[in-house]
CSV table of C-alpha atoms and ligand atoms in Angstrom, one decimal:
chain,number,residue,atom,x,y,z
A,1,UNK,CA,0.0,0.0,0.0
A,2,UNK,CA,1.3,3.5,-0.9
A,3,UNK,CA,1.5,4.7,2.7
A,4,UNK,CA,4.4,6.3,4.7
A,5,UNK,CA,5.8,4.7,7.8
A,6,UNK,CA,5.8,7.9,9.8
A,7,UNK,CA,3.3,6.5,12.3
A,8,UNK,CA,2.4,3.0,13.5
A,9,UNK,CA,-0.9,3.0,11.6
A,10,UNK,CA,-1.8,-0.5,12.7
A,11,UNK,CA,-1.5,0.2,16.5
A,12,UNK,CA,-4.4,-1.4,18.3
A,13,UNK,CA,-6.5,0.4,20.9
A,14,UNK,CA,-5.3,-0.3,24.5
A,15,UNK,CA,-7.3,-2.4,27.0
A,16,UNK,CA,-8.8,0.6,28.8
A,17,UNK,CA,-10.0,2.1,25.5
A,18,UNK,CA,-11.6,-1.2,24.5
A,19,UNK,CA,-13.3,-1.6,27.8
A,20,UNK,CA,-14.5,2.0,27.7
A,21,UNK,CA,-16.0,1.6,24.2
A,22,UNK,CA,-17.8,-1.6,25.3
A,23,UNK,CA,-19.3,0.2,28.3
A,24,UNK,CA,-20.3,3.1,26.2
A,25,UNK,CA,-22.0,0.8,23.7
A,26,UNK,CA,-24.0,-0.7,26.6
A,27,UNK,CA,-25.0,2.8,27.7
A,28,UNK,CA,-23.4,2.1,31.2
A,29,UNK,CA,-23.0,5.1,33.6
A,30,UNK,CA,-19.6,6.7,33.5
A,31,UNK,CA,-17.8,8.9,36.1
A,32,UNK,CA,-15.2,10.4,33.8
A,33,UNK,CA,-12.3,11.7,35.9
A,34,UNK,CA,-10.3,12.4,32.7
A,35,UNK,CA,-12.5,15.2,31.2
A,36,UNK,CA,-10.0,17.8,30.0
A,37,UNK,CA,-12.2,19.5,27.4
A,38,UNK,CA,-13.1,22.8,29.1
A,39,UNK,CA,-16.2,23.3,27.0
A,40,UNK,CA,-17.6,20.1,28.4
A,41,UNK,CA,-16.7,20.6,32.0
A,42,UNK,CA,-19.8,22.6,33.2
A,43,UNK,CA,-17.9,25.9,33.2
A,44,UNK,CA,-19.6,29.2,32.8
A,45,UNK,CA,-19.0,30.7,29.4
A,46,UNK,CA,-20.2,34.2,28.7
A,47,UNK,CA,-22.0,33.7,25.4
A,48,UNK,CA,-22.1,37.4,24.5
A,49,UNK,CA,-18.4,38.0,25.2
A,50,UNK,CA,-17.4,35.0,23.0
A,51,UNK,CA,-19.9,35.2,20.1
A,52,UNK,CA,-20.2,39.0,19.6
A,53,UNK,CA,-16.6,39.6,18.5
A,54,UNK,CA,-17.1,37.0,15.7
A,55,UNK,CA,-19.8,39.1,14.1
A,56,UNK,CA,-17.7,42.1,13.0
A,57,UNK,CA,-17.8,43.0,9.3
A,58,UNK,CA,-14.0,42.8,9.1
A,59,UNK,CA,-14.4,39.0,9.2
A,60,UNK,CA,-15.9,39.3,5.7
A,61,UNK,CA,-12.5,40.4,4.3
A,62,UNK,CA,-9.6,38.2,3.5
A,63,UNK,CA,-6.3,40.0,3.8
A,64,UNK,CA,-3.8,37.4,5.0
A,65,UNK,CA,-0.5,38.2,6.7
A,66,UNK,CA,1.9,35.2,7.1
A,67,UNK,CA,2.5,36.0,10.8
A,68,UNK,CA,-1.2,36.7,11.5
A,69,UNK,CA,-3.2,39.9,11.7
A,70,UNK,CA,-1.4,42.7,13.4
A,71,UNK,CA,-4.4,43.4,15.7
A,72,UNK,CA,-4.3,39.9,17.0
A,73,UNK,CA,-0.5,40.0,17.6
A,74,UNK,CA,-0.9,43.3,19.4
A,75,UNK,CA,-3.5,41.7,21.6
A,76,UNK,CA,-1.0,38.9,22.4
A,77,UNK,CA,1.7,41.5,23.1
A,78,UNK,CA,-0.8,43.2,25.5
A,79,UNK,CA,-1.4,39.8,27.3
A,80,UNK,CA,2.4,39.6,28.0
A,81,UNK,CA,2.5,43.3,29.0
A,82,UNK,CA,-0.1,42.7,31.6
A,83,UNK,CA,2.3,40.1,33.0
A,84,UNK,CA,5.2,42.5,33.0
A,85,UNK,CA,6.9,41.3,29.8
A,86,UNK,CA,7.7,43.4,26.8
A,87,UNK,CA,7.0,41.5,23.6
A,88,UNK,CA,7.0,43.1,20.2
A,89,UNK,CA,4.1,42.0,17.8
A,90,UNK,CA,7.0,41.4,15.3
A,91,UNK,CA,8.2,38.5,17.5
A,92,UNK,CA,4.8,36.7,17.2
A,93,UNK,CA,3.5,34.1,14.8
A,94,UNK,CA,-0.1,32.9,14.9
A,95,UNK,CA,-0.9,29.2,14.5
A,96,UNK,CA,-4.1,27.1,14.4
A,97,UNK,CA,-3.3,25.8,17.9
A,98,UNK,CA,-0.2,24.8,19.8
A,99,UNK,CA,0.1,21.4,18.1
A,100,UNK,CA,0.5,23.2,14.8
A,101,UNK,CA,3.1,25.5,16.4
A,102,UNK,CA,5.1,22.4,17.2
A,103,UNK,CA,4.8,21.2,13.5
A,104,UNK,CA,6.0,24.6,12.3
A,105,UNK,CA,9.0,24.6,14.7
A,106,UNK,CA,10.0,21.1,13.8
A,107,UNK,CA,10.0,22.0,10.1
A,108,UNK,CA,12.0,25.1,10.9
A,109,UNK,CA,14.6,23.5,13.1
A,110,UNK,CA,15.0,19.9,12.0
A,111,UNK,CA,15.7,17.8,8.9
A,112,UNK,CA,14.2,14.3,8.6
A,113,UNK,CA,16.1,12.1,11.0
A,114,UNK,CA,17.1,14.9,13.4
A,115,UNK,CA,16.1,14.7,17.0
A,116,UNK,CA,14.4,16.9,19.7
A,117,UNK,CA,14.5,16.3,23.4
A,118,UNK,CA,11.2,16.1,25.3
A,119,UNK,CA,10.5,15.6,29.0
A,120,UNK,CA,9.5,12.2,30.5
A,121,UNK,CA,6.8,12.0,31.9
A,122,UNK,CA,4.9,14.1,29.5
A,123,UNK,CA,2.0,14.6,27.2
A,124,UNK,CA,1.7,11.7,24.8
A,125,UNK,CA,1.2,13.7,21.6
A,126,UNK,CA,4.9,14.6,21.2
A,127,UNK,CA,5.8,11.4,19.6
A,128,UNK,CA,3.1,11.9,16.9
A,129,UNK,CA,3.9,15.5,16.3
A,130,UNK,CA,7.6,14.8,15.8
A,131,UNK,CA,7.1,11.6,13.7
A,132,UNK,CA,4.7,13.4,11.4
A,133,UNK,CA,7.6,15.8,10.6
A,134,UNK,CA,10.0,12.9,10.2
A,135,UNK,CA,11.7,13.9,13.5
A,136,UNK,CA,12.7,11.6,16.3
A,137,UNK,CA,12.2,12.3,20.0
A,138,UNK,CA,14.6,11.5,22.8
A,139,UNK,CA,13.5,11.8,26.4
A,140,UNK,CA,15.1,13.5,29.4
A,141,UNK,CA,13.8,12.9,32.8
A,142,UNK,CA,11.8,14.8,35.4
A,143,UNK,CA,12.4,13.1,38.8
A,144,UNK,CA,10.0,13.1,41.8
A,145,UNK,CA,11.5,13.7,45.2
A,146,UNK,CA,9.1,15.8,47.4
A,147,UNK,CA,8.1,17.6,44.2
A,148,UNK,CA,9.3,17.3,40.5
A,149,UNK,CA,12.7,18.4,39.4
A,150,UNK,CA,14.5,18.6,36.0
A,151,UNK,CA,17.3,16.0,35.8
A,152,UNK,CA,19.9,18.1,34.0
A,153,UNK,CA,22.3,15.2,33.7
A,154,UNK,CA,19.6,13.3,31.8
A,155,UNK,CA,19.3,16.3,29.4
A,156,UNK,CA,23.0,16.2,28.8
A,157,UNK,CA,23.0,12.4,28.3
A,158,UNK,CA,20.1,12.6,25.8
A,159,UNK,CA,22.0,15.1,23.6
A,160,UNK,CA,23.3,13.7,20.4
A,161,UNK,CA,24.9,14.7,17.1
A,162,UNK,CA,21.5,15.3,15.6
A,163,UNK,CA,19.7,17.1,18.4
A,164,UNK,CA,18.2,20.4,17.2
A,165,UNK,CA,16.0,21.5,20.1
A,166,UNK,CA,15.1,21.0,23.8
A,167,UNK,CA,11.4,21.1,24.6
A,168,UNK,CA,10.3,22.1,28.1
A,169,UNK,CA,6.6,22.2,29.3
A,170,UNK,CA,6.0,24.6,32.1
A,171,UNK,CA,3.9,23.7,34.0
A,172,UNK,CA,4.2,20.2,32.6
A,173,UNK,CA,1.2,18.0,31.7
A,174,UNK,CA,0.6,15.8,33.8
A,175,UNK,CA,3.2,16.4,36.5
A,176,UNK,CA,2.3,20.1,37.1
A,177,UNK,CA,6.1,20.8,37.4
A,178,UNK,CA,6.9,24.5,36.8
A,179,UNK,CA,10.4,25.1,35.4
A,180,UNK,CA,12.4,26.8,38.1
A,181,UNK,CA,14.6,29.8,37.4
A,182,UNK,CA,17.8,27.9,37.7
A,183,UNK,CA,16.5,25.0,35.6
A,184,UNK,CA,15.5,27.5,32.8
A,185,UNK,CA,18.9,29.2,33.0
A,186,UNK,CA,20.7,25.8,32.8
A,187,UNK,CA,18.7,24.9,29.6
A,188,UNK,CA,19.4,28.3,28.1
A,189,UNK,CA,23.1,27.9,28.7
A,190,UNK,CA,23.1,24.4,27.3
A,191,UNK,CA,21.2,25.6,24.2
A,192,UNK,CA,23.6,28.5,23.7
A,193,UNK,CA,26.7,26.3,24.1
A,194,UNK,CA,25.4,23.7,21.6
A,195,UNK,CA,23.7,25.9,19.1
A,196,UNK,CA,20.2,24.4,19.9
A,197,UNK,CA,16.8,26.0,20.2
A,198,UNK,CA,14.8,26.0,23.4
A,199,UNK,CA,11.0,25.4,23.0
A,200,UNK,CA,8.9,26.2,26.0
A,201,UNK,CA,5.3,25.1,26.1
A,202,UNK,CA,3.4,27.5,28.4
A,203,UNK,CA,-0.2,26.5,27.6
A,204,UNK,CA,-0.9,26.0,31.4
A,205,UNK,CA,1.2,28.9,32.6
A,206,UNK,CA,-1.8,30.9,33.9
A,207,UNK,CA,-2.9,28.1,36.2
A,208,UNK,CA,-0.4,27.9,39.1
A,209,UNK,CA,-1.8,25.9,42.1
A,210,UNK,CA,-0.8,27.3,45.4
A,211,UNK,CA,2.3,29.4,45.3
A,212,UNK,CA,5.0,27.5,43.4
A,213,UNK,CA,8.5,28.5,44.7
A,214,UNK,CA,11.3,29.7,42.5
A,215,UNK,CA,9.4,29.3,39.2
A,216,UNK,CA,11.0,30.7,36.1
A,217,UNK,CA,9.5,33.7,34.4
A,218,UNK,CA,7.8,33.2,31.1
A,219,UNK,CA,10.3,32.0,28.5
A,220,UNK,CA,9.5,35.1,26.4
A,221,UNK,CA,12.1,36.8,28.6
A,222,UNK,CA,14.9,34.4,27.4
A,223,UNK,CA,17.6,36.3,25.5
A,224,UNK,CA,20.6,34.1,25.8
A,225,UNK,CA,19.6,31.4,23.2
A,226,UNK,CA,17.1,31.1,20.4
A,227,UNK,CA,13.9,30.5,22.2
A,228,UNK,CA,10.3,29.8,21.2
A,229,UNK,CA,7.5,30.2,23.6
A,230,UNK,CA,4.1,28.5,22.8
A,231,UNK,CA,0.7,29.3,24.2
A,232,UNK,CA,-2.8,29.7,22.9
A,233,UNK,CA,-6.5,30.3,23.5
A,234,UNK,CA,-7.2,26.6,24.0
A,235,UNK,CA,-6.0,26.7,27.6
A,236,UNK,CA,-5.5,30.4,28.3
A,237,UNK,CA,-9.1,31.2,27.4
A,238,UNK,CA,-10.7,27.7,27.5
A,239,UNK,CA,-11.5,28.0,23.8
A,240,UNK,CA,-9.9,25.0,22.1
A,241,UNK,CA,-12.6,25.1,19.3
A,242,UNK,CA,-11.4,28.5,18.1
A,243,UNK,CA,-8.0,27.0,17.1
A,244,UNK,CA,-5.8,30.0,17.8
A,245,UNK,CA,-2.3,29.5,19.2
A,246,UNK,CA,1.0,31.5,19.0
A,247,UNK,CA,4.7,31.3,19.0
A,248,UNK,CA,6.8,34.1,20.6
A,249,UNK,CA,10.4,34.1,19.2
A,250,UNK,CA,13.2,35.6,21.4
A,251,UNK,CA,16.9,35.4,21.7
A,252,UNK,CA,20.0,37.0,20.1
A,253,UNK,CA,18.8,39.5,17.4
A,254,UNK,CA,20.4,37.9,14.4
A,255,UNK,CA,18.9,34.5,15.2
A,256,UNK,CA,15.5,35.9,16.1
A,257,UNK,CA,15.3,37.7,12.8
A,258,UNK,CA,16.4,34.7,10.8
A,259,UNK,CA,13.9,32.5,12.6
A,260,UNK,CA,11.0,35.0,12.1
A,261,UNK,CA,11.7,35.2,8.3
A,262,UNK,CA,11.7,31.4,8.0
A,263,UNK,CA,8.7,30.9,10.2
A,264,UNK,CA,6.8,33.5,8.1
A,265,UNK,CA,7.6,31.4,5.0
A,266,UNK,CA,6.3,28.2,6.6
A,267,UNK,CA,3.2,30.0,7.9
A,268,UNK,CA,2.6,31.6,4.5
A,269,UNK,CA,2.6,28.2,2.8
A,270,UNK,CA,-0.4,27.1,4.9
A,271,UNK,CA,-2.2,30.3,6.1
A,272,UNK,CA,-4.2,28.1,8.5
A,273,UNK,CA,-5.7,30.5,11.0
A,274,UNK,CA,-9.2,31.7,10.3
A,275,UNK,CA,-9.8,35.4,10.1
A,276,UNK,CA,-12.8,35.5,12.5
A,277,UNK,CA,-10.7,34.0,15.3
A,278,UNK,CA,-7.9,36.5,14.6
A,279,UNK,CA,-10.4,39.4,14.7
A,280,UNK,CA,-11.9,38.2,18.0
A,281,UNK,CA,-8.5,37.4,19.7
A,282,UNK,CA,-8.3,40.7,21.6
A,283,UNK,CA,-11.8,40.5,23.0
A,284,UNK,CA,-11.3,36.9,24.0
A,285,UNK,CA,-8.0,37.5,25.7
A,286,UNK,CA,-9.7,40.3,27.8
A,287,UNK,CA,-12.5,38.0,28.7
A,288,UNK,CA,-10.0,35.2,29.5
A,289,UNK,CA,-8.9,37.0,32.7
A,290,UNK,CA,-12.3,36.4,34.2
A,291,UNK,CA,-12.5,32.8,32.9
A,292,UNK,CA,-9.1,32.0,34.4
A,293,UNK,CA,-10.1,33.3,37.8
A,294,UNK,CA,-13.2,31.1,37.8
A,295,UNK,CA,-11.3,28.1,36.5
A,296,UNK,CA,-8.5,28.5,39.1
A,297,UNK,CA,-11.1,28.2,41.8
A,298,UNK,CA,-12.3,24.9,40.3
A,299,UNK,CA,-8.8,23.5,40.0
A,300,UNK,CA,-7.8,24.5,43.5
A,301,UNK,CA,-11.0,23.2,45.0
A,302,UNK,CA,-10.6,19.8,43.3
A,303,UNK,CA,-6.9,19.5,44.3
A,304,UNK,CA,-7.8,20.4,47.9
A,305,UNK,CA,-10.5,17.8,47.9
A,306,UNK,CA,-8.1,15.1,46.5
A,307,UNK,CA,-5.5,16.0,49.2
A,308,UNK,CA,-8.0,15.9,52.1
A,309,UNK,CA,-9.9,12.8,50.8
A,310,UNK,CA,-6.7,10.7,50.3
A,311,UNK,CA,-4.9,11.8,53.5
A,312,UNK,CA,-4.6,9.0,56.0
A,313,UNK,CA,-5.4,6.4,53.3
A,314,UNK,CA,-2.9,4.1,51.5
A,315,UNK,CA,-3.1,6.4,48.5
A,316,UNK,CA,-1.8,9.9,48.0
A,317,UNK,CA,-1.5,12.8,45.6
A,318,UNK,CA,1.9,13.7,44.1
A,319,UNK,CA,2.9,17.3,44.7
A,320,UNK,CA,1.5,19.5,41.9
A,321,UNK,CA,2.4,23.1,41.2
A,322,UNK,CA,0.1,24.0,38.3
A,323,UNK,CA,-1.9,22.9,35.3
A,324,UNK,CA,-5.1,20.9,34.9
A,325,UNK,CA,-4.0,17.5,36.2
A,326,UNK,CA,-3.2,15.6,39.3
A,327,UNK,CA,-1.4,12.3,39.8
A,328,UNK,CA,-2.7,9.8,42.3
A,329,UNK,CA,-0.3,7.3,43.8
A,330,UNK,CA,-2.2,4.1,44.6
A,331,UNK,CA,-0.9,1.0,46.5
A,332,UNK,CA,1.6,-1.0,44.4
A,333,UNK,CA,-0.5,-4.1,44.8
A,334,UNK,CA,-1.6,-3.7,41.2
A,335,UNK,CA,-0.2,-2.1,38.1
A,336,UNK,CA,-1.6,1.3,37.0
A,337,UNK,CA,-3.4,-0.4,34.1
A,338,UNK,CA,-4.9,-3.0,36.5
A,339,UNK,CA,-6.2,-0.2,38.8
A,340,UNK,CA,-7.7,1.7,35.9
A,341,UNK,CA,-9.4,-1.4,34.4
A,342,UNK,CA,-10.7,-2.5,37.8
A,343,UNK,CA,-12.1,1.0,38.6
A,344,UNK,CA,-13.8,1.2,35.2
A,345,UNK,CA,-15.1,-2.3,35.2
A,346,UNK,CA,-16.3,-2.3,38.8
A,347,UNK,CA,-17.4,1.3,39.4
A,348,UNK,CA,-17.7,3.0,36.0
A,349,UNK,CA,-14.9,5.4,37.1
A,350,UNK,CA,-12.5,6.4,34.3
A,351,UNK,CA,-9.0,7.6,35.2
A,352,UNK,CA,-5.8,7.3,33.1
A,353,UNK,CA,-3.0,4.9,33.9
A,354,UNK,CA,0.3,6.7,34.4
A,355,UNK,CA,2.0,4.7,31.6
A,356,UNK,CA,0.0,6.8,29.1
A,357,UNK,CA,2.3,9.6,30.1
A,358,UNK,CA,5.5,7.5,30.5
A,359,UNK,CA,5.3,7.9,34.3
A,360,UNK,CA,8.0,5.7,35.8
A,361,UNK,CA,6.3,5.5,39.2
A,362,UNK,CA,4.3,2.3,39.5
A,363,UNK,CA,0.5,2.3,40.2
A,364,UNK,CA,-0.2,5.9,39.4
A,365,UNK,CA,-3.4,7.2,37.9
A,366,UNK,CA,-3.8,10.6,36.3
A,367,UNK,CA,-7.0,12.6,36.8
A,368,UNK,CA,-8.2,15.9,35.4
A,369,UNK,CA,-8.8,18.8,37.9
A,370,UNK,CA,-11.2,20.3,35.4
A,371,UNK,CA,-13.9,17.7,36.3
A,372,UNK,CA,-17.1,18.9,37.9
A,373,UNK,CA,-16.6,18.7,41.7
A,374,UNK,CA,-19.5,16.4,42.3
A,375,UNK,CA,-18.2,13.9,39.7
A,376,UNK,CA,-14.7,14.0,41.2
A,377,UNK,CA,-16.1,13.5,44.8
A,378,UNK,CA,-18.2,10.5,43.8
A,379,UNK,CA,-15.4,9.0,41.7
A,380,UNK,CA,-12.8,9.4,44.5
A,381,UNK,CA,-15.3,8.0,47.1
A,382,UNK,CA,-15.6,4.8,44.9
A,383,UNK,CA,-11.9,4.6,44.5
A,384,UNK,CA,-11.3,4.9,48.2
A,385,UNK,CA,-13.8,2.1,48.9
A,386,UNK,CA,-11.7,-0.1,46.7
A,387,UNK,CA,-8.4,0.4,48.5
B,401,LIG,C1,1.2,20.6,27.2
B,401,LIG,C2,0.2,20.8,26.0
B,401,LIG,N1,0.6,21.5,25.0
B,401,LIG,C3,-0.2,21.6,23.9
B,401,LIG,C4,-1.5,21.1,23.9
B,401,LIG,C5,-2.3,21.3,22.6
B,401,LIG,O1,-2.9,22.6,22.7
B,401,LIG,P1,-3.7,23.2,21.4
B,401,LIG,O2,-5.1,22.9,21.6
B,401,LIG,O3,-3.4,24.6,21.4
B,401,LIG,O4,-3.2,22.5,20.2
B,401,LIG,C6,-1.9,20.4,24.9
B,401,LIG,C7,-3.3,19.8,24.9
B,401,LIG,O5,-3.7,19.2,25.9
B,401,LIG,C8,-1.1,20.2,26.1
B,401,LIG,O6,-1.4,19.5,27.1
């Protein structure tokens, strides 16, 4: 058959997915502790604030700019200004979501067969995003010891002849680890020494939980190495359906300018971002401040519930500094997959086994903190009854 080998097309669904599909087909009740789609989590969206900006007459006009409309890039610069960072709209490229931003960056930085370093544990999409560009991923480690830490030695060990970039996710999905100022500085130094690019995914940056100590400033402040900071409305405004993300390029001037010119050529080839979303970006980013406050209350409430419900039981919650997820450590009497299957089969409670994220800790389950509080409470109650 005339198909590429970029992905393992024949991969079978895992046992949890099969069981889930069977239960759905039977119409069985499900307590879904994995819901991470904000538009389906019972959150309050202000219809007027979201829909009205789409109705402007300017959306009837097509006048594409490779980097994206100036008005949208100015709104993104204002988002950073409100956080104390100076970003020029000329440093920004719009994309149809952060996943596409990774695609653009891998095309910009790597030839087929080159490598990028990504954290372990992490978000499972990296492998697909890289393979689709013909790029290989190598993993460096985040280690857990009273909180998550970047293992700098493992970053050095993963570097090879063909490494082009180091990816950091801050805060990380699902560990909630915020890059610390010294960890960020070490990565910048390494990238500058080896002529690599630093890619920092900050999609969950506006969702710290508690007061994380020593966290690094946004990577838009990085000047010592070529740096790409990713973010978007998907998480920052809870609007994944609008498909609007961005890349902020920073670093030494000559590199920054060369990167922008090349990125504009890549973006111009596709011109993926719809005009209505670009026209509405400014209004949505203003509204996002209110959305974020409400969502942080939900995330913090759910995390507090997990901590209090699991305290004094054989299970626990790994320390989490930010983002939309929490990791539950269950007794090691079963594997993570066995726990997840048993919970789904016995109680209709869905949680993700840690191996989905390459978690090295045994018997961990990942739950979303976005879940409606009543659903989380009932699901955790059933889980505790099983311990
Ligand atoms: C760490 C991280 N980066 C990027 C994305 C994708 O975001 P987008 O919807 O902007 O493509 C996700 C989605 O869950 C994510 O967890």
